[in-house]
Amino acid sequence: MLSIEDALTLVRETARPLPVESVPLGDALGRTLAEDVASDCDVPPHDKALVDGYAVRSVDFQRRPTRDDPMPVELAVVEEVTAGAVPTVPLTAGHATRIMTGAPLPPGADAVIMVEDSTWQNESGVPLGVVQFQSALKLKPEMNLMRRATSIRQGQVVLHAGSELRPAEIGLLAEVGRRDVRVAGRPRVAVLATGNELVDAGLTPAAGQIRNSNGPMLLAWARRLGASTIDLGIARDDREAITRRVSEGLTADVLLLSGGVSAGVLDLVPEVLQSLGVRELFHKVDLRPGRPLWFGVHETEATRTLVFGLPGNPVGSLVCSEIFVSAALRRLAGHSAAEPPPLMATLDGEYHQRGDRPTYHPARLRHEGATAIVEPVVWHGSGDLRALAEANCWAIFPPGERHFQSGETIPCRPME
Ligand code: AMP
Ligand code: MG
């Protein structure tokens, strides 16, 4: 049987980046940047005040107060500049400009004093009055101001292709003048649940039936990874029904099927996929839960669809999605880097591993100081979805029989 690593290699080799597209900034959150972005301007675009107060010349403060000369520094206010306005009066000796946060500094100013450190008075003959600063004030040249282009120079590349667009990057793109941005394609994922026993979540199952939990789970999972989704509902275990829905799904970039890939008499998915020209790349992986996983690709001139036949058991279908489908989605969405390596954590509690396959056991990861600690949750196997509500990671145990002691270091993988 194929190892996880070999199966992952096949998935990675088969998934190709989707064509890039241009989207408005408002739709770019979570997308992957597909171009280097240079700024069309300096940031800040002018020398600017960082506080509300007075723009001054530091030379006017060089007169040291002494015991005989405790006089505060007093300057005539020559202009008021609010953010969005432009100063018109260069500062000369004995003058200050009242200035608000973000406003451009007048030529000649080399420091800004906070309004809280000043006292203003009206004075006849001086239209904007005079301002006094206590002699104890520690004035340093360049204080409370930011020079033009300190943050970004015009023409400087501020974001590189491959960056994930989070809120900060969206803000930065706006700052440097982008209304549209080129991003990697967004995968479209179709989800089809198969099984005669399945009914929709809104219905009360009759004898022998269960609700379709995989459908909603996989749709939500795909959206969480940034994909757009197509809900193909439920197909009966019937060649014709599956064929019809799968044909619809083959217009997507990724088709996720759940159920029907094991060895039961009604496990018809592999043969239907084959009859529709989906080329099988592997079937079955050395993994628990998740062994029945089927993977193939369907290509026409206009479409290319990666098809995953996921196990029907919910935990198996989620584990396979987390390991294999996520690797495919990352590639399709333009991420060239390999998936992050497993995290090493200290096992909390004993664990007895027995089995011929690597096991992904739902677990709870927490941090105590700098130490990552992982505690497997009580779990009744691949049909026990409830246990996942308590878990936030997969604890990974190797094949074979071995007793793990509390305090041992084991690999684990945070859930998507
Ligand atoms: P299968 O792989 O079709 O043999 O299904 C394996 C197990 O998973 C069976 O117990 C199914 O009832 C269950 N199962 C299959 N599909 C779903 C689904 N969409 N939601 C919840 N359980 C499912
Ligand atoms: Mg089934």
Tab-separated table of C-alpha atoms and ligand atoms in Angstrom:
chain	number	residue	atom	x	y	z
A	1	MET	CA	0.000	0.000	0.000
A	2	LEU	CA	1.127	3.539	-0.779
A	3	SER	CA	2.756	5.513	2.035
A	4	ILE	CA	1.396	8.924	3.013
A	5	GLU	CA	4.548	10.559	1.633
A	6	ASP	CA	4.346	8.784	-1.748
A	7	ALA	CA	0.647	9.560	-2.054
A	8	LEU	CA	1.340	13.207	-1.200
A	9	THR	CA	4.022	13.350	-3.877
A	10	LEU	CA	1.487	12.152	-6.471
A	11	VAL	CA	-1.022	14.762	-5.309
A	12	ARG	CA	1.581	17.546	-5.410
A	13	GLU	CA	2.745	16.537	-8.881
A	14	THR	CA	-0.802	16.448	-10.218
A	15	ALA	CA	-1.992	19.765	-8.785
A	16	ARG	CA	-0.929	22.715	-10.934
A	17	PRO	CA	-1.413	26.384	-10.148
A	18	LEU	CA	-4.645	27.777	-11.575
A	19	PRO	CA	-4.435	30.727	-13.994
A	20	VAL	CA	-3.954	34.045	-12.221
A	21	GLU	CA	-6.738	36.620	-12.313
A	22	SER	CA	-7.288	40.255	-11.446
A	23	VAL	CA	-9.690	41.049	-8.595
A	24	PRO	CA	-10.844	44.283	-6.944
A	25	LEU	CA	-9.108	44.937	-3.643
A	26	GLY	CA	-12.379	44.338	-1.788
A	27	ASP	CA	-12.399	40.720	-2.974
A	28	ALA	CA	-8.721	39.998	-2.406
A	29	LEU	CA	-8.783	38.910	1.262
A	30	GLY	CA	-7.293	35.429	1.683
A	31	ARG	CA	-6.034	35.258	-1.893
A	32	THR	CA	-2.418	34.706	-2.891
A	33	LEU	CA	-0.679	37.609	-4.587
A	34	ALA	CA	0.490	36.749	-8.107
A	35	GLU	CA	2.617	39.817	-8.838
A	36	ASP	CA	5.283	41.952	-7.192
A	37	VAL	CA	3.654	45.201	-6.113
A	38	ALA	CA	5.641	48.473	-6.194
A	39	SER	CA	4.471	51.691	-4.581
A	40	ASP	CA	3.379	54.591	-6.791
A	41	CYS	CA	4.232	57.089	-4.067
A	42	ASP	CA	6.428	57.900	-1.094
A	43	VAL	CA	4.952	57.026	2.309
A	44	PRO	CA	4.530	59.319	4.028
A	45	PRO	CA	4.208	61.609	1.011
A	46	HIS	CA	5.535	64.598	3.005
A	47	ASP	CA	7.372	65.247	6.242
A	48	LYS	CA	4.543	64.943	8.724
A	49	ALA	CA	3.612	65.633	12.324
A	50	LEU	CA	2.984	62.587	14.507
A	51	VAL	CA	1.161	64.493	17.257
A	52	ASP	CA	-1.132	67.477	17.626
A	53	GLY	CA	0.987	70.444	18.739
A	54	TYR	CA	3.522	72.915	17.404
A	55	ALA	CA	6.093	72.570	14.647
A	56	VAL	CA	9.258	74.368	15.766
A	57	ARG	CA	12.916	74.917	14.917
A	58	SER	CA	15.136	73.194	17.473
A	59	VAL	CA	17.689	76.055	17.276
A	60	ASP	CA	15.114	78.261	18.968
A	61	PHE	CA	15.447	76.022	22.036
A	62	GLN	CA	19.205	76.132	22.316
A	63	ARG	CA	19.147	78.996	24.796
A	64	ARG	CA	19.790	77.087	28.039
A	65	PRO	CA	17.712	78.297	30.954
A	66	THR	CA	19.802	79.137	33.988
A	67	ARG	CA	18.977	80.061	37.543
A	68	ASP	CA	19.151	83.684	36.468
A	69	ASP	CA	17.158	83.002	33.268
A	70	PRO	CA	14.273	80.595	34.052
A	71	MET	CA	12.249	82.018	31.191
A	72	PRO	CA	10.216	79.607	29.124
A	73	VAL	CA	10.705	79.631	25.363
A	74	GLU	CA	8.057	81.783	23.718
A	75	LEU	CA	7.282	81.661	19.998
A	76	ALA	CA	4.807	83.555	17.818
A	77	VAL	CA	2.305	81.256	16.081
A	78	VAL	CA	2.379	82.074	12.357
A	79	GLU	CA	0.034	79.523	10.858
A	80	GLU	CA	-2.307	76.630	11.659
A	81	VAL	CA	-2.108	73.493	9.501
A	82	THR	CA	-4.635	70.687	9.833
A	83	ALA	CA	-4.353	67.250	8.182
A	84	GLY	CA	-5.164	67.556	4.502
A	85	ALA	CA	-3.992	71.189	4.342
A	86	VAL	CA	-0.639	72.454	3.088
A	87	PRO	CA	1.588	74.926	4.998
A	88	THR	CA	2.281	78.218	3.230
A	89	VAL	CA	4.624	79.917	5.692
A	90	PRO	CA	8.209	78.652	6.093
A	91	LEU	CA	9.314	78.716	9.715
A	92	THR	CA	11.832	81.371	10.643
A	93	ALA	CA	13.476	82.354	13.938
A	94	GLY	CA	11.093	82.834	16.848
A	95	HIS	CA	8.102	81.263	15.086
A	96	ALA	CA	5.991	78.115	15.491
A	97	THR	CA	3.240	76.557	13.395
A	98	ARG	CA	0.257	74.988	15.115
A	99	ILE	CA	-0.023	71.578	13.495
A	100	MET	CA	-2.291	68.535	13.700
A	101	THR	CA	-1.362	64.844	13.455
A	102	GLY	CA	-0.635	63.850	9.865
A	103	ALA	CA	-0.336	67.406	8.534
A	104	PRO	CA	2.702	68.373	6.426
A	105	LEU	CA	5.476	70.185	8.282
A	106	PRO	CA	6.340	73.702	7.157
A	107	PRO	CA	9.833	74.087	5.632
A	108	GLY	CA	12.342	74.868	8.363
A	109	ALA	CA	10.624	72.861	11.097
A	110	ASP	CA	12.626	69.997	12.579
A	111	ALA	CA	10.599	69.008	15.651
A	112	VAL	CA	7.007	68.919	16.869
A	113	ILE	CA	6.042	69.597	20.473
A	114	MET	CA	2.880	68.025	21.851
A	115	VAL	CA	0.085	70.463	22.578
A	116	GLU	CA	0.008	69.071	26.140
A	117	ASP	CA	3.502	70.505	26.693
A	118	SER	CA	2.550	74.029	25.668
A	119	THR	CA	0.615	77.046	26.894
A	120	TRP	CA	-1.038	79.277	24.368
A	121	GLN	CA	-1.961	82.942	24.894
A	122	ASN	CA	-3.622	85.553	22.809
A	123	GLU	CA	-1.490	88.602	22.259
A	124	SER	CA	-2.510	91.817	20.631
A	125	GLY	CA	-0.885	92.333	17.266
A	126	VAL	CA	-0.076	88.614	16.867
A	127	PRO	CA	-3.095	87.131	15.009
A	128	LEU	CA	-2.547	83.525	16.123
A	129	GLY	CA	-1.147	84.370	19.531
A	130	VAL	CA	2.028	83.128	21.193
A	131	VAL	CA	2.909	79.769	22.603
A	132	GLN	CA	5.123	79.042	25.600
A	133	PHE	CA	7.070	75.890	26.349
A	134	GLN	CA	8.463	75.240	29.807
A	135	SER	CA	12.209	75.529	29.993
A	136	ALA	CA	12.293	72.005	31.483
A	137	LEU	CA	10.993	70.620	28.197
A	138	LYS	CA	13.458	68.178	26.642
A	139	LEU	CA	13.438	69.002	22.975
A	140	LYS	CA	15.227	66.672	20.593
A	141	PRO	CA	15.593	67.462	16.893
A	142	GLU	CA	13.333	65.199	14.756
A	143	MET	CA	11.023	64.411	17.641
A	144	ASN	CA	7.337	63.663	16.939
A	145	LEU	CA	7.733	63.804	13.182
A	146	MET	CA	8.181	61.351	10.332
A	147	ARG	CA	10.199	62.324	7.284
A	148	ARG	CA	8.886	61.790	3.769
A	149	ALA	CA	9.427	58.236	2.415
A	150	THR	CA	10.567	56.847	5.783
A	151	SER	CA	8.161	53.925	5.397
A	152	ILE	CA	8.123	53.417	1.611
A	153	ARG	CA	10.020	54.988	-1.317
A	154	GLN	CA	8.193	55.478	-4.607
A	155	GLY	CA	8.969	52.475	-6.835
A	156	GLN	CA	9.878	50.224	-3.900
A	157	VAL	CA	8.437	46.698	-4.035
A	158	VAL	CA	6.320	46.377	-0.902
A	159	LEU	CA	4.779	42.926	-1.503
A	160	HIS	CA	6.108	39.963	-3.419
A	161	ALA	CA	4.223	37.384	-5.463
A	162	GLY	CA	3.237	34.480	-3.228
A	163	SER	CA	2.217	36.644	-0.256
A	164	GLU	CA	-1.024	35.747	1.439
A	165	LEU	CA	-3.348	38.760	1.466
A	166	ARG	CA	-4.396	39.379	5.054
A	167	PRO	CA	-6.094	42.572	6.251
A	168	ALA	CA	-2.694	44.277	6.708
A	169	GLU	CA	-1.686	43.509	3.107
A	170	ILE	CA	-5.047	44.772	1.848
A	171	GLY	CA	-4.391	48.052	3.670
A	172	LEU	CA	-0.883	48.248	2.277
A	173	LEU	CA	-2.152	47.678	-1.271
A	174	ALA	CA	-4.611	50.528	-0.809
A	175	GLU	CA	-1.832	52.730	0.576
A	176	VAL	CA	0.312	52.221	-2.514
A	177	GLY	CA	-2.526	52.940	-4.913
A	178	ARG	CA	-3.916	49.553	-5.978
A	179	ARG	CA	-7.610	49.178	-6.729
A	180	ASP	CA	-7.175	45.823	-8.439
A	181	VAL	CA	-4.599	43.188	-7.830
A	182	ARG	CA	-3.436	40.051	-9.623
A	183	VAL	CA	-3.953	36.940	-7.532
A	184	ALA	CA	-3.611	33.202	-7.956
A	185	GLY	CA	-6.803	31.466	-9.068
A	186	ARG	CA	-9.285	30.445	-6.399
A	187	PRO	CA	-10.033	26.714	-6.533
A	188	ARG	CA	-13.653	25.694	-7.096
A	189	VAL	CA	-14.430	22.605	-5.068
A	190	ALA	CA	-17.495	20.440	-5.708
A	191	VAL	CA	-18.678	18.095	-2.960
A	192	LEU	CA	-20.822	14.986	-3.463
A	193	ALA	CA	-21.836	12.572	-0.710
A	194	THR	CA	-22.730	9.054	-1.835
A	195	GLY	CA	-24.716	6.474	0.082
A	196	ASN	CA	-28.200	4.911	0.132
A	197	GLU	CA	-28.305	5.453	3.885
A	198	LEU	CA	-27.888	9.242	3.750
A	199	VAL	CA	-30.529	11.890	4.349
A	200	ASP	CA	-30.181	15.657	4.590
A	201	ALA	CA	-29.374	17.196	7.969
A	202	GLY	CA	-32.862	18.708	8.174
A	203	LEU	CA	-34.611	15.331	8.043
A	204	THR	CA	-35.242	12.669	10.664
A	205	PRO	CA	-33.493	9.498	9.549
A	206	ALA	CA	-35.761	6.450	9.083
A	207	ALA	CA	-34.624	2.983	10.191
A	208	GLY	CA	-31.175	2.257	8.779
A	209	GLN	CA	-30.553	5.830	7.717
A	210	ILE	CA	-28.100	8.472	8.985
A	211	ARG	CA	-27.684	12.144	8.248
A	212	ASN	CA	-25.183	13.364	5.693
A	213	SER	CA	-22.527	14.986	7.873
A	214	ASN	CA	-19.660	14.772	5.383
A	215	GLY	CA	-21.317	17.035	2.824
A	216	PRO	CA	-21.672	20.103	5.071
A	217	MET	CA	-18.338	19.364	6.764
A	218	LEU	CA	-16.357	19.147	3.540
A	219	LEU	CA	-18.034	22.212	2.039
A	220	ALA	CA	-17.182	24.201	5.161
A	221	TRP	CA	-13.668	22.794	5.235
A	222	ALA	CA	-13.031	23.783	1.610
A	223	ARG	CA	-14.350	27.288	2.183
A	224	ARG	CA	-12.120	27.641	5.212
A	225	LEU	CA	-9.161	26.908	2.970
A	226	GLY	CA	-10.214	29.697	0.639
A	227	ALA	CA	-12.014	27.692	-2.037
A	228	SER	CA	-15.379	28.479	-3.548
A	229	THR	CA	-17.750	25.540	-3.343
A	230	ILE	CA	-20.433	23.713	-5.290
A	231	ASP	CA	-22.803	21.514	-3.286
A	232	LEU	CA	-23.768	18.456	-5.326
A	233	GLY	CA	-25.891	17.017	-2.520
A	234	ILE	CA	-26.356	13.291	-2.049
A	235	ALA	CA	-26.242	10.526	-4.681
A	236	ARG	CA	-27.715	7.075	-4.133
A	237	ASP	CA	-25.429	4.058	-4.537
A	238	ASP	CA	-26.498	3.683	-8.105
A	239	ARG	CA	-24.234	3.883	-11.178
A	240	GLU	CA	-26.509	6.229	-13.055
A	241	ALA	CA	-27.118	8.592	-10.121
A	242	ILE	CA	-23.424	8.815	-9.298
A	243	THR	CA	-22.510	9.252	-12.978
A	244	ARG	CA	-24.896	12.160	-13.368
A	245	ARG	CA	-23.612	14.059	-10.313
A	246	VAL	CA	-19.959	13.289	-10.937
A	247	SER	CA	-20.302	14.625	-14.498
A	248	GLU	CA	-21.523	17.898	-12.999
A	249	GLY	CA	-18.641	17.900	-10.547
A	250	LEU	CA	-16.084	17.460	-13.305
A	251	THR	CA	-16.538	21.127	-14.232
A	252	ALA	CA	-14.888	22.112	-10.907
A	253	ASP	CA	-11.151	22.239	-10.173
A	254	VAL	CA	-11.511	19.688	-7.378
A	255	LEU	CA	-14.252	17.101	-6.867
A	256	LEU	CA	-14.596	15.621	-3.394
A	257	LEU	CA	-16.711	12.476	-3.168
A	258	SER	CA	-17.426	10.837	0.124
A	259	GLY	CA	-18.228	7.165	0.543
A	260	GLY	CA	-18.357	4.300	-1.894
A	261	VAL	CA	-14.603	3.767	-2.244
A	262	SER	CA	-14.146	0.747	0.054
A	263	ALA	CA	-14.757	-2.910	-0.687
A	264	GLY	CA	-18.530	-3.141	-0.121
A	265	VAL	CA	-20.912	-4.434	-2.784
A	266	LEU	CA	-22.284	-0.919	-3.316
A	267	ASP	CA	-18.919	0.827	-3.362
A	268	LEU	CA	-19.343	1.928	-6.962
A	269	VAL	CA	-17.358	5.168	-7.008
A	270	PRO	CA	-14.051	3.891	-8.494
A	271	GLU	CA	-15.743	2.119	-11.415
A	272	VAL	CA	-17.974	5.111	-12.188
A	273	LEU	CA	-14.969	7.443	-12.117
A	274	GLN	CA	-13.104	5.112	-14.428
A	275	SER	CA	-16.044	4.918	-16.853
A	276	LEU	CA	-16.096	8.728	-16.973
A	277	GLY	CA	-12.440	8.856	-17.933
A	278	VAL	CA	-11.030	9.913	-14.575
A	279	ARG	CA	-7.485	8.544	-14.545
A	280	GLU	CA	-6.692	6.742	-11.279
A	281	LEU	CA	-3.412	7.766	-9.647
A	282	PHE	CA	-3.806	5.783	-6.467
A	283	HIS	CA	-6.345	3.888	-4.409
A	284	LYS	CA	-5.689	3.161	-0.717
A	285	VAL	CA	-3.107	4.783	1.497
A	286	ASP	CA	-1.255	3.404	4.471
A	287	LEU	CA	-3.103	5.562	6.994
A	288	ARG	CA	-5.577	5.256	9.860
A	289	PRO	CA	-8.233	6.499	9.531
A	290	GLY	CA	-8.425	7.117	5.798
A	291	ARG	CA	-7.135	3.976	4.129
A	292	PRO	CA	-9.767	3.751	1.310
A	293	LEU	CA	-8.745	7.123	-0.223
A	294	TRP	CA	-8.968	7.196	-4.025
A	295	PHE	CA	-7.258	9.891	-6.135
A	296	GLY	CA	-7.301	10.641	-9.827
A	297	VAL	CA	-7.432	13.354	-12.456
A	298	HIS	CA	-9.852	14.160	-15.275
A	299	GLU	CA	-8.676	16.300	-18.168
A	300	THR	CA	-10.384	17.770	-21.180
A	301	GLU	CA	-9.250	20.640	-23.375
A	302	ALA	CA	-11.204	23.088	-21.233
A	303	THR	CA	-11.129	21.519	-17.765
A	304	ARG	CA	-8.811	19.778	-15.362
A	305	THR	CA	-10.334	18.245	-12.246
A	306	LEU	CA	-8.575	16.562	-9.355
A	307	VAL	CA	-10.899	13.898	-7.978
A	308	PHE	CA	-10.678	12.634	-4.404
A	309	GLY	CA	-12.792	9.655	-3.400
A	310	LEU	CA	-12.791	10.179	0.360
A	311	PRO	CA	-13.761	7.478	2.861
A	312	GLY	CA	-17.392	7.602	3.968
A	313	ASN	CA	-16.497	7.629	7.627
A	314	PRO	CA	-16.409	11.281	8.626
A	315	VAL	CA	-13.115	11.297	10.509
A	316	GLY	CA	-11.403	9.407	7.702
A	317	SER	CA	-12.737	11.851	5.138
A	318	LEU	CA	-11.541	14.795	7.216
A	319	VAL	CA	-8.064	13.333	7.833
A	320	CYS	CA	-7.646	12.693	4.097
A	321	SER	CA	-8.788	16.231	3.339
A	322	GLU	CA	-6.363	17.696	5.842
A	323	ILE	CA	-3.391	15.739	4.568
A	324	PHE	CA	-4.028	15.402	0.822
A	325	VAL	CA	-6.755	17.774	-0.348
A	326	SER	CA	-5.142	20.697	1.496
A	327	ALA	CA	-1.850	20.008	-0.304
A	328	ALA	CA	-3.737	20.094	-3.619
A	329	LEU	CA	-5.605	23.294	-2.761
A	330	ARG	CA	-2.378	25.015	-1.744
A	331	ARG	CA	-0.788	24.169	-5.087
A	332	LEU	CA	-3.847	25.209	-7.089
A	333	ALA	CA	-3.940	28.505	-5.197
A	334	GLY	CA	-0.370	29.311	-6.094
A	335	HIS	CA	1.575	28.352	-2.955
A	336	SER	CA	4.831	26.840	-4.060
A	337	ALA	CA	6.183	26.077	-0.587
A	338	ALA	CA	5.759	22.607	0.877
A	339	GLU	CA	3.190	22.099	3.601
A	340	PRO	CA	4.393	23.072	7.070
A	341	PRO	CA	6.221	20.224	8.864
A	342	PRO	CA	4.551	18.545	11.840
A	343	LEU	CA	4.835	20.257	15.178
A	344	MET	CA	6.689	18.398	17.929
A	345	ALA	CA	4.790	18.310	21.212
A	346	THR	CA	5.011	16.672	24.619
A	347	LEU	CA	2.498	13.881	25.114
A	348	ASP	CA	0.167	14.440	28.063
A	349	GLY	CA	-1.079	11.024	29.237
A	350	GLU	CA	-0.177	7.506	28.196
A	351	TYR	CA	-1.042	6.190	24.769
A	352	HIS	CA	-1.044	2.638	23.529
A	353	GLN	CA	-0.511	2.402	19.788
A	354	ARG	CA	-1.343	-0.866	18.060
A	355	GLY	CA	-1.857	-1.269	14.333
A	356	ASP	CA	-0.155	-1.699	11.020
A	357	ARG	CA	-0.715	1.879	9.852
A	358	PRO	CA	0.350	5.371	10.959
A	359	THR	CA	-2.479	6.740	13.102
A	360	TYR	CA	-3.896	10.252	13.164
A	361	HIS	CA	-5.584	10.469	16.544
A	362	PRO	CA	-7.739	13.538	17.342
A	363	ALA	CA	-6.035	15.480	20.123
A	364	ARG	CA	-5.942	18.735	21.992
A	365	LEU	CA	-2.864	20.920	21.597
A	366	ARG	CA	-2.042	23.569	24.187
A	367	HIS	CA	0.933	25.689	25.142
A	368	GLU	CA	2.418	25.978	28.600
A	369	GLY	CA	5.072	28.645	28.387
A	370	ALA	CA	7.245	27.709	25.429
A	371	THR	CA	6.218	24.040	25.563
A	372	ALA	CA	3.636	22.530	23.212
A	373	ILE	CA	1.613	19.823	24.944
A	374	VAL	CA	-0.642	17.357	23.170
A	375	GLU	CA	-3.372	15.293	24.796
A	376	PRO	CA	-5.236	12.680	22.725
A	377	VAL	CA	-9.017	12.898	23.234
A	378	VAL	CA	-11.259	9.909	23.895
A	379	TRP	CA	-12.108	8.686	20.419
A	380	HIS	CA	-14.041	5.691	19.128
A	381	GLY	CA	-12.586	5.536	15.645
A	382	SER	CA	-13.332	6.856	12.196
A	383	GLY	CA	-17.094	7.127	12.712
A	384	ASP	CA	-16.753	9.189	15.898
A	385	LEU	CA	-17.099	12.762	14.700
A	386	ARG	CA	-18.100	14.031	18.137
A	387	ALA	CA	-14.546	13.543	19.410
A	388	LEU	CA	-13.364	16.079	16.838
A	389	ALA	CA	-15.349	18.821	18.509
A	390	GLU	CA	-12.931	18.464	21.451
A	391	ALA	CA	-9.837	18.304	19.265
A	392	ASN	CA	-7.754	20.950	17.553
A	393	CYS	CA	-4.969	18.797	16.150
A	394	TRP	CA	-4.021	15.296	15.057
A	395	ALA	CA	-1.530	13.406	17.202
A	396	ILE	CA	0.517	11.201	14.867
A	397	PHE	CA	1.618	7.735	15.993
A	398	PRO	CA	3.788	5.384	13.916
A	399	PRO	CA	2.700	1.872	12.843
A	400	GLY	CA	3.484	-1.082	15.107
A	401	GLU	CA	2.721	-1.801	18.724
A	402	ARG	CA	4.254	0.484	21.303
A	403	HIS	CA	3.346	2.084	24.583
A	404	PHE	CA	3.963	5.837	24.691
A	405	GLN	CA	4.721	7.325	28.104
A	406	SER	CA	3.489	10.682	29.226
A	407	GLY	CA	6.266	13.204	28.543
A	408	GLU	CA	7.482	11.646	25.290
A	409	THR	CA	7.787	13.923	22.274
A	410	ILE	CA	5.470	13.118	19.377
A	411	PRO	CA	4.613	14.830	16.080
A	412	CYS	CA	1.226	16.422	15.634
A	413	ARG	CA	-0.550	18.508	13.076
A	414	PRO	CA	-2.899	21.396	13.873
A	415	MET	CA	-6.334	21.075	12.276
A	416	GLU	CA	-7.114	23.463	9.439
B	1	AMP	P1	-18.673	3.798	2.805
B	1	AMP	O1	-17.276	4.292	2.589
B	1	AMP	O2	-19.621	4.311	1.793
B	1	AMP	O3	-18.716	2.330	2.966
B	1	AMP	O4	-19.114	4.421	4.190
B	1	AMP	C1	-18.415	4.109	5.374
B	1	AMP	C2	-19.181	4.583	6.586
B	1	AMP	O5	-19.304	5.987	6.541
B	1	AMP	C3	-20.595	4.051	6.694
B	1	AMP	O6	-20.875	3.803	8.043
B	1	AMP	C4	-21.431	5.180	6.189
B	1	AMP	O7	-22.723	5.139	6.682
B	1	AMP	C5	-20.676	6.363	6.657
B	1	AMP	N1	-20.911	7.493	5.779
B	1	AMP	C6	-20.836	7.462	4.448
B	1	AMP	N2	-21.115	8.671	3.910
B	1	AMP	C7	-21.395	9.473	4.957
B	1	AMP	C8	-21.765	10.838	5.050
B	1	AMP	N3	-21.898	11.599	3.967
B	1	AMP	N4	-21.963	11.357	6.275
B	1	AMP	C9	-21.822	10.588	7.371
B	1	AMP	N5	-21.467	9.306	7.324
B	1	AMP	C10	-21.256	8.731	6.146
B	2	MG	MG	-21.455	3.917	1.146
